[in-house]
PDB file of C-alpha atoms and ligand atoms in Angstrom:
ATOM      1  CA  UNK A   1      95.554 110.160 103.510  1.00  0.00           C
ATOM      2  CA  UNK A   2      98.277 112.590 104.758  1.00  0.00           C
ATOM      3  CA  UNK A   3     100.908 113.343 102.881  1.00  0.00           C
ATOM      4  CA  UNK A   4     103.578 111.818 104.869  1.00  0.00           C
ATOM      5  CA  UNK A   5     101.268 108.813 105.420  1.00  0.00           C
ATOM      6  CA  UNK A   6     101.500 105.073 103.594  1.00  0.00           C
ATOM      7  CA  UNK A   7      98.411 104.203 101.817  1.00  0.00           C
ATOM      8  CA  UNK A   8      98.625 101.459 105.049  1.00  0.00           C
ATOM      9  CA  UNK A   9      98.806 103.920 107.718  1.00  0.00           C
ATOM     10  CA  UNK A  10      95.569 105.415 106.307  1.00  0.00           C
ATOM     11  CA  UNK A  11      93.628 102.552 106.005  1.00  0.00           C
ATOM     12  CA  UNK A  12      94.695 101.682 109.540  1.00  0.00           C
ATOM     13  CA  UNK A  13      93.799 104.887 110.963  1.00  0.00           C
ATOM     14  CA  UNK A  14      90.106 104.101 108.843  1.00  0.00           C
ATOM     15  CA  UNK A  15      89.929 100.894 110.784  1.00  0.00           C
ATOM     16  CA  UNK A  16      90.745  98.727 107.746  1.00  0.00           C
ATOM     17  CA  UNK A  17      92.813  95.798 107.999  1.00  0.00           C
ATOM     18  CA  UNK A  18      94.395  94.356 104.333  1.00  0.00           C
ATOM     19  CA  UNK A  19      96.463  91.032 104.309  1.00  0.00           C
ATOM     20  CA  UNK A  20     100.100  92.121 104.819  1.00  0.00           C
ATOM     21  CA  UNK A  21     103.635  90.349 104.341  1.00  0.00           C
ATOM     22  CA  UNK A  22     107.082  91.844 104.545  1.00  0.00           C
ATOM     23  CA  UNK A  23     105.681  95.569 104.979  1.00  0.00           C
ATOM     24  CA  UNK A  24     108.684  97.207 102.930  1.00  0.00           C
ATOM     25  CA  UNK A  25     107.415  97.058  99.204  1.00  0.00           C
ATOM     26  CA  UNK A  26     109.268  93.678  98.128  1.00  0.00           C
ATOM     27  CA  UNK A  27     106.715  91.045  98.250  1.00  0.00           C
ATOM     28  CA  UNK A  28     103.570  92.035  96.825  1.00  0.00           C
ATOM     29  CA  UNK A  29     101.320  90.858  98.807  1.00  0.00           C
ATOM     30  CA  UNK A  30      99.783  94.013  99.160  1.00  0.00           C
ATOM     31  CA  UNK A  31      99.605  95.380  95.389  1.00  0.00           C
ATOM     32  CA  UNK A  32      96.017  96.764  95.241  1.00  0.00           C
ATOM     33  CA  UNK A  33      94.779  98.132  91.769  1.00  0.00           C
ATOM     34  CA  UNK A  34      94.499 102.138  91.533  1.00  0.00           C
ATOM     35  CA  UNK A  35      90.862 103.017  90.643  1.00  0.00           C
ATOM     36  CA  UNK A  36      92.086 106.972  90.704  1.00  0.00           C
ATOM     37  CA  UNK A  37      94.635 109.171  92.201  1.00  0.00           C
ATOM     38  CA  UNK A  38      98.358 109.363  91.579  1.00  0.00           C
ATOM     39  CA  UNK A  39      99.909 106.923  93.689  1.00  0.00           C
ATOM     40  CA  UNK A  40     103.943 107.817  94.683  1.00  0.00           C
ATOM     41  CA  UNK A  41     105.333 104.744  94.334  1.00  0.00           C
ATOM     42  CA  UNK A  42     108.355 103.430  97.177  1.00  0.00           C
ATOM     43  CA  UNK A  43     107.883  99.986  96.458  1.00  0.00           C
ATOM     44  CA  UNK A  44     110.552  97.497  94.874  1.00  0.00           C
ATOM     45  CA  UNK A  45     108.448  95.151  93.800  1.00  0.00           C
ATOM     46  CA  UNK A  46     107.036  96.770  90.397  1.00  0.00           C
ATOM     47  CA  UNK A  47     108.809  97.344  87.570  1.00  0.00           C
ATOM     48  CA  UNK A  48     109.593 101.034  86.846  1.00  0.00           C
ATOM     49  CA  UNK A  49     107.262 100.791  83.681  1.00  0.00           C
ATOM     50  CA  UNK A  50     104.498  99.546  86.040  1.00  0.00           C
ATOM     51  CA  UNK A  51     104.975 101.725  88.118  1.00  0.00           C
ATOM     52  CA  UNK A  52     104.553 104.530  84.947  1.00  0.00           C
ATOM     53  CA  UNK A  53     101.701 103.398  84.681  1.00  0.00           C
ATOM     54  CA  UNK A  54      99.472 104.047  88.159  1.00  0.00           C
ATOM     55  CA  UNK A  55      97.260 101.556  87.617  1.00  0.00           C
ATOM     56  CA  UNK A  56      98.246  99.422  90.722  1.00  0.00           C
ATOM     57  CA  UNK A  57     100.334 100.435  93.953  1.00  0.00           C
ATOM     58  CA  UNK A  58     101.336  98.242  97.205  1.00  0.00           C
ATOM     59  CA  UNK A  59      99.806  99.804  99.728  1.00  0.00           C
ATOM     60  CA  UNK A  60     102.524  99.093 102.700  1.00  0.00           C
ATOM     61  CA  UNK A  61     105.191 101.524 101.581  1.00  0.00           C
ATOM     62  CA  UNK A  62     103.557 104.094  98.895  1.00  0.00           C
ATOM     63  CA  UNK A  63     101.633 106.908  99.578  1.00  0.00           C
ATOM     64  CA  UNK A  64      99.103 109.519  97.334  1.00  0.00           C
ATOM     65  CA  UNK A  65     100.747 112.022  95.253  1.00  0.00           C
ATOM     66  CA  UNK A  66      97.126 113.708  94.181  1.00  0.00           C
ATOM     67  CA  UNK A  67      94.365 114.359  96.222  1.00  0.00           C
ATOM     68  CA  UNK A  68      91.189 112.401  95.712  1.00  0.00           C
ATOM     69  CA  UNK A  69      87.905 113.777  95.764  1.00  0.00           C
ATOM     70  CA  UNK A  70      84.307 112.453  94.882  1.00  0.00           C
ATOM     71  CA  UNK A  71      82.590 108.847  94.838  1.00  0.00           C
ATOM     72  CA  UNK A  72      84.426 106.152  93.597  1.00  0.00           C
ATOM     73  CA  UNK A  73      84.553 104.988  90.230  1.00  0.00           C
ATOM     74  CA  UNK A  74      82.651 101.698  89.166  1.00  0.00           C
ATOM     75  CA  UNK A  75      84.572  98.923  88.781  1.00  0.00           C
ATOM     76  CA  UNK A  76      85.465  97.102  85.284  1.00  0.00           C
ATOM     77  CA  UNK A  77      87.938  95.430  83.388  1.00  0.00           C
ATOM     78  CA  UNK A  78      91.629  95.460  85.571  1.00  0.00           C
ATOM     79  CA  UNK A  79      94.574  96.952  83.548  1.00  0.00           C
ATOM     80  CA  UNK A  80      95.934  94.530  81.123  1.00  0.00           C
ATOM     81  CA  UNK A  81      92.960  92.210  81.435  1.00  0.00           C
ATOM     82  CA  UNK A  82      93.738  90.866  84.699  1.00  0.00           C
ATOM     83  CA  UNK A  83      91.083  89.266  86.673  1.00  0.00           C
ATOM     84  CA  UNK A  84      90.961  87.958  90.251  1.00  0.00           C
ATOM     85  CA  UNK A  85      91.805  84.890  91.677  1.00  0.00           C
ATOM     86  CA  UNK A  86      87.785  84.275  92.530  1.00  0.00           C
ATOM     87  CA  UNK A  87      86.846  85.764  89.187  1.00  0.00           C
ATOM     88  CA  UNK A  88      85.531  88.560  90.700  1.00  0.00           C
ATOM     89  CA  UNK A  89      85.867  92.451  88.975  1.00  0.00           C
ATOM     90  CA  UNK A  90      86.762  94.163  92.042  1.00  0.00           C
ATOM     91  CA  UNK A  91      90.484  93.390  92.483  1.00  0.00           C
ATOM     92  CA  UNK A  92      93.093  90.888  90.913  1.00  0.00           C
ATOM     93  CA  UNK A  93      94.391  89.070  93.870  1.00  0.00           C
ATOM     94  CA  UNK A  94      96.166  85.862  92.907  1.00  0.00           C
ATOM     95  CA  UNK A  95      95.079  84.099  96.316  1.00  0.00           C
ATOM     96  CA  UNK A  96      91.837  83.726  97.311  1.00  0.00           C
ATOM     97  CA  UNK A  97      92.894  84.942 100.945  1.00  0.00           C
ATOM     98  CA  UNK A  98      94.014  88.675  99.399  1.00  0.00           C
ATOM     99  CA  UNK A  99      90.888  88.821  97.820  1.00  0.00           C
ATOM    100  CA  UNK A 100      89.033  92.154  98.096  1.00  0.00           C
ATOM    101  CA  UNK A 101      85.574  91.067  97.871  1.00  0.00           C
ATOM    102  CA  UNK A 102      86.288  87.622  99.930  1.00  0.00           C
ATOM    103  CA  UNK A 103      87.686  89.496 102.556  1.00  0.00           C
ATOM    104  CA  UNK A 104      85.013  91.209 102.945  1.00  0.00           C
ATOM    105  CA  UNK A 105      87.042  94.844 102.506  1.00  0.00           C
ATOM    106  CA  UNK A 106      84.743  95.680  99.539  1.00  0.00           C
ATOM    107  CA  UNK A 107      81.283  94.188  98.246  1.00  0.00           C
TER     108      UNK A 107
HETATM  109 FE1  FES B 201     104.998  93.016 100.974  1.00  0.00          FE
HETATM  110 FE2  FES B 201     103.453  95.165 100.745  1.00  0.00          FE
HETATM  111  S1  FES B 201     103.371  93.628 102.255  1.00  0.00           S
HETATM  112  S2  FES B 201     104.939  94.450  99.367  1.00  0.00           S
END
């Protein structure tokens, strides 16, 4: 990700395509959990102390404040206990159309 780039942009420019809404940080239907990284938050939608606490970022208007290097961590339990629509670990969608896994964007 460059470092005038949203964490959309990049994912675009990686060929990835994530279910989308308003596109301005308002609606949420983009909030992705934050497995690493420092995420620079431009959104509206989160509260200030969830946005504190980097653990989840909508990806249409914020961007990385830290590099990232190295694999990915493996997934577990979601901040605050949160689970997926589906019931799956990898992301905590609350439709079964913004689901991670479902949608194919990560196994
Ligand atoms: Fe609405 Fe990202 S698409 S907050």
């Amino acid at each position: 990700m460059l470092p005038d780039q949203t964490a959309l942009e990049a994912l675009h420019a990686g060929g990835i395509d994530i279910p989308m809404s308003c596109e301005q940080g308002v609606c949420g239907t983009c909030l992705t959990p934050v497995l690493r990284g420092e995420p620079e938050h431009r959104d509206q939608y989160l509260t200030p102390e969830e946005q504190a606490a980097n653990d989840q970022m909508l990806l249409c208007c914020s961007r990385a404040r830290s590099a990232i290097a190295g694999p990915p961590p493996r997934h577990g339990a979601r901040p605050g206990g949160r689970r997926c629509w589906c019931g799956c670990s990898v992301c905590w969608r609350e439709k079964a159309s913004n689901c991670f896994r479902l949608s194919g964007l990560v196994r």
